[in-house]
Amino acid sequence: MGARSFATFLDRADVTDRVLGVVKSFEKVDPAKVTAKSHFVSDLGLDSLDTVEVVMAFEDEFTLEIEDKEAEKIQTCEDAINFICAHPHAK
Amino acid sequence: MGERTQVLALFKKLMRASRSFTHYNFREYALRRVRLGFREKAGVSDPAQIAELVGEGSKQLEVVRKQALISQLYPQARHVMEGTRK
Amino acid sequence: MHGLRQTAATRLARSARLFSTAVESKVGTYDISGQALPGRAVYLDAQATTPLDPRVLDAMLPHMTGNYGNPHSKSHAYGWEAAECVEVARKQVADLIGADSKEVVFTSGATESNNMAVKGVGRFYREKKPHVITLVTEHKCVLDSCRQLQTEGHEVTYLPVQANGLVDLARLEAAITDKTSLVSVMAVNNEIGVLQPVEEIGRLCRAKKVFFHCDAAQAIGKLPVNVDAWNCDLLSISGHKVYGPKGIGALYVRRKPRVRLEPVINGGGQERGLRSGTLAHPLVAGLGAACAIAAEEMGRDAEHVGRLSLKLRDTLLSRIPNIQINGDVQQRYQGNLNISFAYVEGESLIMALKDIAISSGSACTSDSLEPSYVLRALGVEEDMAHTSIRFGIGRFTTEQEVDHAINMCIKHVERLREMSPLWEMVQDGVDLSKIQWSQH
């Protein structure tokens, strides 16, 4: 892993729990419909602006910054889970 | 930077800036107004128009940033709608 | 740190907070006038004043810092900058009302504008046309200016209004004579929110060759105002009713056909000689910006205010018995809802709703114990007038605040009525109007 970077990768089950929690508490979302595979737009009825807000909430929840180019690729809960699990500085 | 990315990036910056108003009513209005403003123009496809809107939006972003900073410099007591702190 | 577990409950609470906008206030407990309050109150007094829109403050600040020149200084850039700022603002105000820049005169507020219009026109035409007409429900500054004209020898007709607050056009027409110089009628009433038939009044005045002055302080920025469509010759504007600064207003003075008036304030001849005094160009900039923003936001504000007002009105009407809305329900500005709650004392209700900032009528009359003259003019019974509360919804009011106001209102009206012996008697079927109250 090279020089000491204090990187800590989070446990996947924990991340999944937290990601789904964030999505369920978004006002426009019906919490009953939320699964790890849920697509924000086609399954949960959000638009691209809502998706930006959801990604912002992930940033706040995990204390990290998600670059615009990366954020665009997060379209499902699973995308978010994968991204965060792979991120060395997520909290 | 693609148009879509640019627009969404601007939206995100405006939302972040709006969130930083310490005054409840201005904060809520800014968030509501930004969402409304972007949704109103969601159907625009002409690149020249989009560029103009992004330009205007960037100017508004500067205003929001400045005014949110001022609200932080002159904070007020908590608004009753802001709930109890825990 | 690594793999730190949180309980599901705390995680959900955290998630909910991510989407809420609650912010830690750095200021401590909120203490004012010896009372410790739970926090800053929900502001529902939009007719008394409105908050300064941050965009307006942004437009004002450069002129309160670096651009400090006197706009009337002709010999240097400091003056030219300030003068340019004034002219930009003048155009912004003019555009909002469909007027020409040259027809906009800046004043210290709508009270001054009203004084200028009524006294200025009245005095100019005092020889040939010493008659002025107004309504009993006008703002105090108009009524008092008319009274002043009376002491100077004028005749003034104070027309009554109908039970819905609107003027009877036939009576207005009958009141106009060839000695009438001016008719002064406000567009939207500050206490009850009714909208007078300004277009018809304007047409009538134009036909009879009488000047029409309209106090539009509560209408500007809330509904489309056009001086030509309204056929008005003078129009008063207030800065702090349209999310602009306090201490600034304007008077529209028509140039074609020309309105002549005697200035109330004399001096260096600024504002075409109609209103002398150095212009406070930061305030002027604020008024201009507020008008420009109002033009842009009018549709959105109307939708927002209309929706919230309808919710407030319909919920209260359906959940609380024995209440009435004062003033015509249709011909009104929706953001002003004046409601009488029978058998509940207005002041008690306001005190009970201590985390909601509302008023029981006009801010200008709140010092006296007299019931509002506007409500009396509508024929509202004195006891009902004492029970009235005015809810003012604006651009910055949130739906959350309106919900809170609705819930608190329902709760406290019920509670206060429970304590009221009159309410008990009414519930028992007693007809209060038939009671002979005995003296002690």
Coordinates of C-alpha atoms in Angstrom, one line a residue:
Chain A
M1 CA 0.0 0.0 0.0
G2 CA 3.1 2.3 -0.1
A3 CA 3.6 5.1 2.5
R4 CA 1.4 5.4 5.5
S5 CA -1.8 7.0 4.2
F6 CA -4.1 6.3 7.1
A7 CA -6.5 4.8 4.5
T8 CA -9.4 3.0 6.1
F9 CA -11.8 1.1 3.9
L10 CA -15.2 0.6 5.3
D11 CA -17.1 -2.7 5.8
R12 CA -19.4 -3.3 2.9
A13 CA -22.4 -4.3 5.0
D14 CA -22.1 -1.2 7.0
V15 CA -21.8 1.0 3.9
T16 CA -24.9 -0.7 2.4
D17 CA -26.9 0.0 5.5
R18 CA -25.9 3.6 5.6
V19 CA -26.4 4.3 1.9
L20 CA -29.9 2.8 1.9
G21 CA -30.6 4.8 5.0
V22 CA -29.7 8.0 3.3
V23 CA -31.8 7.2 0.2
K24 CA -34.8 6.2 2.3
S25 CA -34.8 9.5 4.1
F26 CA -34.9 11.6 0.9
E27 CA -38.4 13.2 1.0
K28 CA -39.4 12.3 -2.6
V29 CA -38.5 8.6 -2.1
D30 CA -40.9 5.9 -1.0
P31 CA -38.7 4.0 1.5
A32 CA -40.5 0.7 0.8
K33 CA -39.1 0.8 -2.8
V34 CA -35.5 1.2 -1.8
T35 CA -33.1 -1.8 -2.4
A36 CA -29.4 -2.0 -3.1
K37 CA -30.2 -2.4 -6.8
S38 CA -32.6 0.6 -7.0
H39 CA -32.0 3.0 -9.8
F40 CA -32.6 6.6 -8.6
V41 CA -34.4 7.7 -11.8
S42 CA -36.1 4.6 -13.2
D43 CA -37.0 2.9 -10.0
L44 CA -37.4 5.6 -7.4
G45 CA -38.8 8.4 -9.7
L46 CA -36.1 11.0 -9.1
D47 CA -34.7 13.3 -11.7
S48 CA -31.1 14.3 -12.3
L49 CA -31.3 17.3 -9.9
D50 CA -32.6 15.0 -7.1
T51 CA -29.8 12.6 -7.8
V52 CA -27.3 15.5 -7.3
E53 CA -28.9 16.1 -3.9
V54 CA -28.7 12.4 -3.0
V55 CA -25.1 12.3 -3.9
M56 CA -24.5 15.4 -1.8
A57 CA -26.1 13.5 1.1
F58 CA -23.7 10.6 0.6
E59 CA -20.8 13.2 0.7
D60 CA -22.1 14.4 4.0
E61 CA -22.8 11.0 5.5
F62 CA -19.4 9.6 4.6
T63 CA -17.4 12.9 5.0
L64 CA -15.9 12.9 1.5
E65 CA -16.0 14.9 -1.7
I66 CA -17.2 13.2 -4.8
E67 CA -15.9 14.8 -8.1
D68 CA -18.5 15.8 -10.6
K69 CA -17.2 13.3 -13.2
E70 CA -17.4 10.5 -10.6
A71 CA -20.8 11.7 -9.2
E72 CA -22.4 11.4 -12.7
K73 CA -21.7 7.7 -12.7
I74 CA -23.6 7.1 -9.4
Q75 CA -27.1 6.3 -10.6
T76 CA -28.0 3.4 -8.3
C77 CA -27.6 2.6 -4.7
E78 CA -25.1 -0.1 -5.7
D79 CA -23.0 2.4 -7.7
A80 CA -22.8 4.5 -4.5
I81 CA -22.0 1.4 -2.3
N82 CA -19.2 0.4 -4.7
F83 CA -17.8 3.9 -4.9
I84 CA -17.7 4.4 -1.2
C85 CA -16.3 0.9 -0.4
A86 CA -13.4 1.7 -2.8
H87 CA -12.8 5.1 -1.4
P88 CA -9.8 5.2 1.0
H89 CA -11.0 8.1 3.1
A90 CA -14.7 7.5 3.6
K91 CA -15.7 7.6 7.2
Chain B
M1 CA -16.9 19.9 -19.7
G2 CA -20.1 18.6 -21.1
E3 CA -23.1 20.9 -20.8
R4 CA -25.0 18.5 -18.6
T5 CA -22.1 18.0 -16.3
Q6 CA -21.6 21.8 -16.1
V7 CA -25.3 22.4 -15.3
L8 CA -25.4 19.8 -12.6
A9 CA -22.1 21.0 -11.1
L10 CA -23.5 24.5 -10.9
F11 CA -26.7 23.2 -9.3
K12 CA -24.6 21.4 -6.7
K13 CA -22.5 24.5 -5.9
L14 CA -25.7 26.6 -5.6
M15 CA -27.2 24.1 -3.2
R16 CA -24.1 23.9 -1.1
A17 CA -23.9 27.7 -1.0
S18 CA -27.6 28.0 -0.1
R19 CA -27.3 25.5 2.7
S20 CA -24.7 27.8 4.3
F21 CA -27.2 30.6 5.1
T22 CA -27.5 30.7 8.8
H23 CA -30.9 32.5 8.7
Y24 CA -33.7 29.9 8.4
N25 CA -36.0 31.8 6.0
F26 CA -33.2 32.9 3.6
R27 CA -31.8 29.3 3.6
E28 CA -35.1 27.7 2.9
Y29 CA -36.0 30.2 0.2
A30 CA -32.6 29.9 -1.5
L31 CA -32.9 26.1 -1.6
R32 CA -36.4 26.2 -2.9
R33 CA -35.6 28.9 -5.4
V34 CA -32.6 27.1 -6.8
R35 CA -34.5 23.9 -7.2
L36 CA -37.4 25.8 -8.9
G37 CA -35.1 27.7 -11.2
F38 CA -33.3 24.7 -12.5
R39 CA -36.5 22.7 -13.0
E40 CA -38.1 25.6 -14.9
K41 CA -35.3 25.4 -17.4
A42 CA -34.9 21.6 -17.5
G43 CA -36.3 21.5 -21.1
V44 CA -33.9 24.0 -22.6
S45 CA -31.7 22.4 -25.2
D46 CA -30.3 25.3 -27.3
P47 CA -26.6 25.5 -26.4
A48 CA -26.5 29.3 -26.6
Q49 CA -29.4 29.6 -24.2
I50 CA -27.9 27.0 -21.8
A51 CA -24.6 29.0 -21.8
E52 CA -26.4 32.1 -21.0
L53 CA -28.3 30.5 -18.2
V54 CA -25.2 29.0 -16.8
G55 CA -23.6 32.4 -16.9
E56 CA -26.5 34.0 -15.0
G57 CA -26.5 31.1 -12.5
S58 CA -22.8 31.6 -11.9
K59 CA -23.5 35.3 -11.1
Q60 CA -26.2 34.2 -8.7
L61 CA -23.8 31.8 -7.1
E62 CA -21.5 34.6 -6.2
V63 CA -24.4 36.6 -4.7
V64 CA -25.5 33.6 -2.6
R65 CA -21.9 33.0 -1.4
K66 CA -21.4 36.6 -0.4
Q67 CA -24.8 36.9 1.3
A68 CA -24.5 33.5 3.1
L69 CA -21.1 34.7 4.4
I70 CA -22.7 37.9 5.7
S71 CA -25.4 35.8 7.4
Q72 CA -22.6 33.9 9.1
L73 CA -21.0 37.1 10.2
Y74 CA -24.2 38.4 11.8
P75 CA -25.9 35.2 13.1
Q76 CA -29.1 35.2 15.0
A77 CA -30.7 33.0 17.6
R78 CA -32.1 29.8 16.4
H79 CA -35.5 30.0 14.6
V80 CA -38.3 28.0 16.3
M81 CA -38.6 25.9 13.1
E82 CA -35.0 24.7 13.5
G83 CA -36.0 22.2 16.1
T84 CA -34.2 21.2 19.3
R85 CA -30.5 20.6 19.2
K86 CA -29.3 17.2 20.5
Chain C
M1 CA -12.5 4.1 13.9
H2 CA -12.3 1.3 11.4
G3 CA -15.7 -0.5 11.1
L4 CA -17.3 1.7 13.8
R5 CA -20.9 0.5 14.1
Q6 CA -23.8 2.7 14.7
T7 CA -27.3 1.6 15.7
A8 CA -29.9 1.7 13.0
A9 CA -31.8 4.4 14.9
T10 CA -28.9 6.8 15.1
R11 CA -28.1 6.3 11.5
L12 CA -31.6 7.0 10.4
A13 CA -31.6 10.1 12.5
R14 CA -28.4 11.2 11.0
S15 CA -29.7 10.6 7.5
A16 CA -32.8 12.6 8.2
R17 CA -30.6 15.5 9.4
L18 CA -28.7 15.4 6.1
F19 CA -31.8 16.4 4.3
S20 CA -33.0 18.8 6.9
T21 CA -31.6 22.2 7.0
A22 CA -31.3 22.7 10.8
V23 CA -28.2 24.7 11.5
E24 CA -26.4 25.0 14.8
S25 CA -26.9 28.5 16.0
K26 CA -23.8 30.0 17.6
V27 CA -25.9 32.5 19.6
G28 CA -27.2 31.4 22.9
T29 CA -30.6 31.6 24.5
Y30 CA -33.0 34.2 23.0
D31 CA -33.8 36.8 25.5
I32 CA -35.8 39.8 24.6
S33 CA -37.5 42.4 26.8
G34 CA -37.1 40.2 29.8
Q35 CA -38.8 37.2 28.2
A36 CA -36.9 34.1 27.4
L37 CA -38.3 32.8 24.1
P38 CA -37.7 29.3 22.5
G39 CA -36.3 30.9 19.4
R40 CA -36.9 33.5 16.7
A41 CA -40.6 33.5 16.0
V42 CA -42.3 32.4 12.8
Y43 CA -42.8 35.7 10.9
L44 CA -46.3 36.1 9.6
D45 CA -46.6 39.9 9.6
A46 CA -45.7 40.6 6.0
Q47 CA -48.0 43.6 5.8
A48 CA -46.1 45.4 8.6
T49 CA -42.8 44.9 6.8
T50 CA -40.8 42.3 4.8
P51 CA -37.3 41.1 5.3
L52 CA -34.6 42.6 3.1
D53 CA -34.0 40.1 0.3
P54 CA -30.3 39.1 0.3
R55 CA -30.1 40.0 -3.4
V56 CA -31.2 43.5 -2.5
L57 CA -28.6 43.8 0.2
D58 CA -26.0 42.7 -2.3
A59 CA -27.1 45.5 -4.6
M60 CA -26.9 48.1 -1.8
L61 CA -23.6 47.2 -0.2
P62 CA -21.2 48.7 -2.8
H63 CA -23.0 52.0 -2.3
M64 CA -22.6 51.8 1.4
T65 CA -18.9 51.1 1.2
G66 CA -16.9 52.4 -1.7
N67 CA -19.5 54.3 -3.8
Y68 CA -20.2 57.0 -1.2
G69 CA -20.4 60.0 -3.4
N70 CA -23.3 62.4 -3.3
P71 CA -25.4 61.7 -6.4
H72 CA -25.9 65.5 -6.9
S73 CA -22.2 66.3 -7.0
K74 CA -21.7 67.1 -10.7
S75 CA -18.0 67.6 -10.7
H76 CA -16.3 64.3 -10.0
A77 CA -16.6 60.6 -10.5
Y78 CA -17.8 59.9 -7.0
G79 CA -20.9 61.9 -7.8
W80 CA -21.3 60.5 -11.3
E81 CA -21.2 56.9 -10.0
A82 CA -23.8 57.6 -7.4
A83 CA -26.0 59.5 -9.9
E84 CA -25.7 56.6 -12.3
C85 CA -26.8 54.2 -9.6
V86 CA -29.9 56.4 -9.0
E87 CA -30.9 56.5 -12.6
V88 CA -30.5 52.7 -12.9
A89 CA -32.8 52.3 -10.0
R90 CA -35.3 54.8 -11.3
K91 CA -35.6 52.8 -14.5
Q92 CA -36.1 49.6 -12.4
V93 CA -38.9 51.2 -10.5
A94 CA -40.5 52.7 -13.6
D95 CA -40.4 49.3 -15.5
L96 CA -42.2 47.6 -12.7
I97 CA -45.2 49.9 -13.0
G98 CA -45.1 50.6 -16.8
A99 CA -44.0 54.2 -16.4
D100 CA -41.2 56.3 -17.8
S101 CA -38.1 57.0 -15.6
K102 CA -38.8 60.7 -15.7
E103 CA -42.1 60.0 -13.9
V104 CA -40.6 58.4 -10.8
V105 CA -39.8 60.6 -7.8
F106 CA -37.9 59.1 -4.8
T107 CA -39.2 59.8 -1.3
S108 CA -38.6 58.5 2.2
G109 CA -41.5 56.0 1.9
A110 CA -45.1 55.6 1.0
T111 CA -46.3 57.9 3.9
E112 CA -44.3 60.7 2.3
S113 CA -45.5 59.8 -1.2
N114 CA -49.1 59.8 0.0
N115 CA -48.6 63.2 1.7
M116 CA -47.1 64.6 -1.5
A117 CA -49.9 63.3 -3.7
V118 CA -52.8 64.4 -1.5
K119 CA -51.5 67.7 -0.2
G120 CA -49.5 68.5 -3.3
V121 CA -52.3 68.1 -5.7
G122 CA -54.9 69.4 -3.3
R123 CA -53.0 72.6 -2.6
F124 CA -52.1 73.2 -6.3
Y125 CA -55.7 73.2 -7.3
R126 CA -57.1 74.9 -4.1
E127 CA -58.6 77.9 -6.0
K128 CA -60.6 76.2 -8.6
K129 CA -61.0 72.6 -7.3
P130 CA -61.0 72.4 -3.6
H131 CA -62.7 69.0 -3.3
V132 CA -60.9 65.7 -2.7
I133 CA -62.5 62.2 -2.5
T134 CA -61.1 59.2 -0.6
L135 CA -62.3 56.1 1.2
V136 CA -62.8 55.6 5.0
T137 CA -60.5 52.6 4.8
E138 CA -57.5 54.4 3.5
H139 CA -54.2 54.4 5.3
K140 CA -53.9 56.9 8.2
C141 CA -51.4 59.0 6.3
V142 CA -53.9 59.6 3.5
L143 CA -56.8 60.3 5.9
D144 CA -54.7 62.6 8.0
S145 CA -53.4 64.5 4.9
C146 CA -57.1 64.9 3.9
R147 CA -57.9 66.3 7.3
Q148 CA -55.0 68.7 7.0
L149 CA -56.5 69.9 3.7
Q150 CA -59.8 70.4 5.4
T151 CA -58.2 72.7 7.9
E152 CA -56.9 74.6 4.9
G153 CA -60.4 75.1 3.5
H154 CA -60.8 72.0 1.4
E155 CA -63.9 69.9 1.2
V156 CA -63.2 66.1 1.6
T157 CA -65.6 63.3 0.9
Y158 CA -64.8 60.1 2.9
L159 CA -66.7 57.4 1.0
P160 CA -67.9 54.4 2.9
V161 CA -67.2 50.9 1.7
Q162 CA -69.5 47.9 1.4
A163 CA -69.4 45.0 3.8
N164 CA -66.8 43.3 1.6
G165 CA -64.5 46.2 1.9
L166 CA -64.9 47.4 -1.7
V167 CA -66.0 50.8 -2.8
D168 CA -69.4 51.2 -4.6
L169 CA -68.5 52.7 -8.0
A170 CA -71.9 54.3 -8.4
R171 CA -71.4 56.2 -5.1
L172 CA -67.9 57.3 -6.2
E173 CA -69.3 58.6 -9.5
A174 CA -72.0 60.4 -7.7
A175 CA -69.5 62.0 -5.4
I176 CA -67.3 63.5 -8.2
T177 CA -68.1 67.1 -9.0
D178 CA -66.5 69.8 -11.2
K179 CA -64.7 71.0 -8.1
T180 CA -63.0 67.7 -7.5
S181 CA -59.3 67.6 -8.1
L182 CA -58.3 64.2 -6.8
V183 CA -59.6 60.8 -5.9
S184 CA -57.3 58.7 -3.7
V185 CA -57.9 55.0 -3.3
M186 CA -55.4 52.3 -2.3
A187 CA -55.1 49.3 -4.4
V188 CA -54.6 46.6 -1.8
N189 CA -55.7 47.4 1.8
N190 CA -53.0 46.8 4.4
E191 CA -55.3 45.5 7.1
I192 CA -57.7 43.2 5.2
G193 CA -56.0 42.7 1.8
V194 CA -58.9 43.6 -0.4
L195 CA -58.2 44.7 -3.9
Q196 CA -60.2 47.8 -5.0
P197 CA -61.5 47.9 -8.6
V198 CA -58.6 50.2 -9.6
E199 CA -59.0 49.9 -13.4
E200 CA -62.7 50.9 -13.2
I201 CA -61.9 53.7 -10.8
G202 CA -59.1 54.9 -13.1
R203 CA -61.4 54.9 -16.1
L204 CA -64.1 56.8 -14.2
C205 CA -61.6 59.5 -13.1
R206 CA -60.2 59.8 -16.6
A207 CA -63.7 60.3 -18.0
K208 CA -64.5 62.9 -15.4
K209 CA -61.1 64.6 -15.8
V210 CA -60.2 64.0 -12.1
F211 CA -56.7 62.9 -11.0
F212 CA -56.5 59.4 -9.6
H213 CA -54.0 58.7 -6.9
C214 CA -53.4 55.1 -5.9
D215 CA -51.5 54.0 -2.8
A216 CA -50.0 50.8 -4.2
A217 CA -47.6 50.0 -1.3
Q218 CA -49.2 46.6 -0.6
A219 CA -49.8 45.8 -4.3
I220 CA -46.3 46.4 -5.8
G221 CA -44.5 43.3 -6.6
K222 CA -47.5 41.1 -5.7
L223 CA -49.7 41.7 -8.6
P224 CA -49.1 43.4 -12.0
V225 CA -49.3 47.2 -11.6
N226 CA -49.6 49.3 -14.8
V227 CA -50.2 53.0 -14.5
D228 CA -51.7 53.2 -18.0
A229 CA -54.0 50.1 -17.5
W230 CA -55.0 51.6 -14.2
N231 CA -55.3 55.2 -15.6
C232 CA -53.7 56.5 -12.5
D233 CA -51.9 59.8 -12.3
L234 CA -50.1 59.3 -9.1
L235 CA -49.0 56.1 -7.4
S236 CA -47.3 55.5 -4.1
I237 CA -44.6 52.9 -3.6
S238 CA -43.0 51.6 -0.4
G239 CA -39.6 49.9 -0.3
H240 CA -39.9 47.8 2.8
K241 CA -43.2 46.2 1.7
V242 CA -41.5 44.6 -1.4
Y243 CA -38.4 43.1 0.3
G244 CA -36.4 46.4 0.0
P245 CA -35.0 48.6 2.6
K246 CA -36.9 50.8 5.0
G247 CA -36.8 54.5 4.7
I248 CA -37.3 54.7 0.9
G249 CA -40.3 54.9 -1.4
A250 CA -41.3 56.5 -4.6
L251 CA -44.2 58.5 -6.1
Y252 CA -45.2 58.1 -9.7
V253 CA -46.2 61.4 -11.1
R254 CA -47.7 61.3 -14.6
R255 CA -46.3 63.5 -17.3
K256 CA -48.9 63.0 -20.1
P257 CA -51.3 64.5 -19.2
R258 CA -49.2 66.5 -16.8
V259 CA -50.0 66.3 -13.1
R260 CA -49.1 69.5 -11.3
L261 CA -48.4 69.5 -7.6
E262 CA -47.0 71.7 -4.9
P263 CA -44.0 70.2 -3.3
V264 CA -44.2 69.4 0.4
I265 CA -40.5 69.6 0.9
N266 CA -38.6 72.6 -0.4
G267 CA -34.9 73.0 -0.9
G268 CA -32.3 72.5 -3.6
G269 CA -34.8 71.4 -6.3
Q270 CA -33.8 67.7 -6.6
E271 CA -36.3 65.3 -8.2
R272 CA -37.6 67.9 -10.7
G273 CA -38.2 70.3 -7.8
L274 CA -40.9 68.0 -6.5
R275 CA -38.8 66.6 -3.6
S276 CA -35.7 68.3 -2.5
G277 CA -33.0 66.6 -0.5
T278 CA -29.9 64.5 -1.1
L279 CA -30.9 61.1 -2.3
A280 CA -29.8 58.2 -0.2
H281 CA -28.5 56.3 -3.2
P282 CA -27.8 53.1 -1.3
L283 CA -31.5 53.0 -0.3
V284 CA -32.5 54.0 -3.8
A285 CA -30.4 51.2 -5.2
G286 CA -32.1 48.9 -2.8
L287 CA -35.6 50.0 -3.9
G288 CA -34.6 49.6 -7.6
A289 CA -33.2 46.1 -7.0
A290 CA -36.2 45.1 -5.0
C291 CA -38.5 46.2 -7.9
A292 CA -36.4 44.4 -10.5
I293 CA -36.4 41.2 -8.4
A294 CA -40.2 41.6 -7.8
A295 CA -40.8 41.8 -11.6
E296 CA -38.8 38.6 -12.1
E297 CA -40.3 36.7 -9.1
M298 CA -43.9 37.9 -9.2
G299 CA -45.2 34.7 -10.8
R300 CA -43.3 32.4 -8.5
D301 CA -44.1 34.4 -5.4
A302 CA -47.8 34.5 -6.3
E303 CA -47.9 30.7 -6.7
H304 CA -46.1 30.2 -3.4
V305 CA -48.0 32.7 -1.4
G306 CA -51.3 31.6 -3.0
R307 CA -50.7 28.0 -2.2
L308 CA -49.8 28.6 1.4
S309 CA -52.6 31.1 1.9
L310 CA -55.2 28.7 0.6
K311 CA -53.9 26.0 2.9
L312 CA -54.1 28.3 5.9
R313 CA -57.5 29.6 5.0
D314 CA -59.1 26.3 4.1
T315 CA -57.7 24.4 7.1
L316 CA -58.7 27.0 9.6
L317 CA -62.2 27.4 8.1
S318 CA -62.7 23.6 8.2
R319 CA -61.2 22.9 11.6
I320 CA -62.4 25.9 13.7
P321 CA -66.1 26.8 13.9
N322 CA -67.3 30.4 14.2
I323 CA -64.6 32.2 12.3
Q324 CA -64.9 34.7 9.4
I325 CA -62.6 36.2 6.9
N326 CA -62.8 40.0 6.8
G327 CA -63.0 41.5 3.4
D328 CA -64.0 40.1 0.0
V329 CA -62.8 36.5 -0.3
Q330 CA -62.1 36.8 -4.1
Q331 CA -61.1 40.4 -4.7
R332 CA -58.0 40.3 -2.6
Y333 CA -54.3 39.8 -2.4
Q334 CA -54.0 36.2 -1.0
G335 CA -51.0 36.9 1.2
N336 CA -53.1 39.0 3.6
L337 CA -55.6 37.0 5.6
N338 CA -57.6 38.9 8.3
I339 CA -59.7 36.5 10.3
S340 CA -62.0 37.0 13.2
F341 CA -62.2 34.2 15.8
A342 CA -65.5 34.6 17.6
Y343 CA -65.5 34.5 21.4
V344 CA -61.7 34.8 21.5
E345 CA -60.0 38.0 22.5
G346 CA -57.5 38.9 19.7
E347 CA -54.7 40.1 22.1
S348 CA -55.0 36.9 24.1
L349 CA -54.7 34.8 21.0
I350 CA -51.7 36.8 19.9
M351 CA -50.0 36.3 23.3
A352 CA -50.8 32.6 23.2
L353 CA -49.2 32.3 19.8
K354 CA -46.0 33.6 21.2
D355 CA -43.7 31.9 18.8
I356 CA -45.6 33.4 15.8
A357 CA -45.2 37.0 14.9
I358 CA -48.6 38.3 13.8
S359 CA -50.7 41.4 14.4
S360 CA -54.3 42.1 15.1
G361 CA -54.6 44.6 12.3
S362 CA -52.7 47.7 11.2
A363 CA -49.3 48.3 12.8
C364 CA -50.2 52.0 12.7
T365 CA -53.1 51.7 15.0
S366 CA -51.8 49.0 17.4
D367 CA -51.1 51.5 20.2
S368 CA -54.7 52.4 20.8
L369 CA -57.2 50.0 22.3
E370 CA -59.8 51.0 19.7
P371 CA -60.9 48.3 17.3
S372 CA -59.6 48.8 13.8
Y373 CA -61.4 51.6 11.9
V374 CA -61.1 49.5 8.8
L375 CA -63.0 46.6 10.3
R376 CA -65.6 49.0 11.7
A377 CA -66.0 50.5 8.2
L378 CA -66.8 47.0 6.9
G379 CA -69.6 46.9 9.5
V380 CA -67.8 44.2 11.5
E381 CA -69.4 44.1 15.0
E382 CA -67.1 45.5 17.7
D383 CA -66.7 42.3 19.5
M384 CA -65.7 40.5 16.3
A385 CA -63.3 43.3 15.4
H386 CA -61.5 42.7 18.7
T387 CA -61.1 39.1 17.8
S388 CA -59.3 39.6 14.5
I389 CA -55.9 38.5 13.6
R390 CA -54.0 39.3 10.4
F391 CA -51.8 36.6 8.9
G392 CA -49.3 38.0 6.4
I393 CA -47.6 35.4 4.1
G394 CA -44.6 36.4 2.0
R395 CA -41.8 35.2 -0.3
F396 CA -39.8 33.9 2.6
T397 CA -42.6 32.1 4.5
T398 CA -42.2 28.3 4.5
E399 CA -44.9 25.7 4.3
Q400 CA -43.5 24.4 7.6
E401 CA -44.2 27.7 9.3
V402 CA -47.7 27.9 8.0
D403 CA -48.4 24.3 9.2
H404 CA -47.1 25.4 12.6
A405 CA -49.3 28.5 12.6
I406 CA -52.3 26.4 11.7
N407 CA -51.7 23.8 14.5
M408 CA -51.0 26.5 17.1
C409 CA -54.1 28.5 16.1
I410 CA -56.4 25.5 16.3
K411 CA -54.9 24.5 19.7
H412 CA -55.1 27.9 21.3
V413 CA -58.5 29.0 19.9
E414 CA -60.0 25.8 21.4
R415 CA -58.2 26.4 24.7
L416 CA -59.2 30.0 24.9
R417 CA -62.8 29.3 24.0
E418 CA -62.9 26.6 26.7
M419 CA -62.1 29.3 29.2
S420 CA -64.7 31.7 27.9
P421 CA -68.1 31.8 29.6
L422 CA -69.5 33.4 26.5
W423 CA -68.5 30.5 24.4
E424 CA -70.1 28.2 27.0
M425 CA -73.3 30.1 26.7
V426 CA -73.3 29.9 22.9
Q427 CA -72.7 26.2 23.1
D428 CA -75.8 26.0 25.3
G429 CA -77.8 27.7 22.6
V430 CA -78.1 31.1 24.3
D431 CA -78.6 34.0 21.9
L432 CA -76.0 36.5 23.2
S433 CA -77.6 39.4 21.3
K434 CA -80.8 39.0 23.4
I435 CA -79.1 39.3 26.7
Q436 CA -79.6 42.4 28.9
W437 CA -76.2 42.8 30.5
S438 CA -76.7 44.3 33.9
Q439 CA -74.6 47.1 35.3
H440 CA -73.0 46.9 38.8

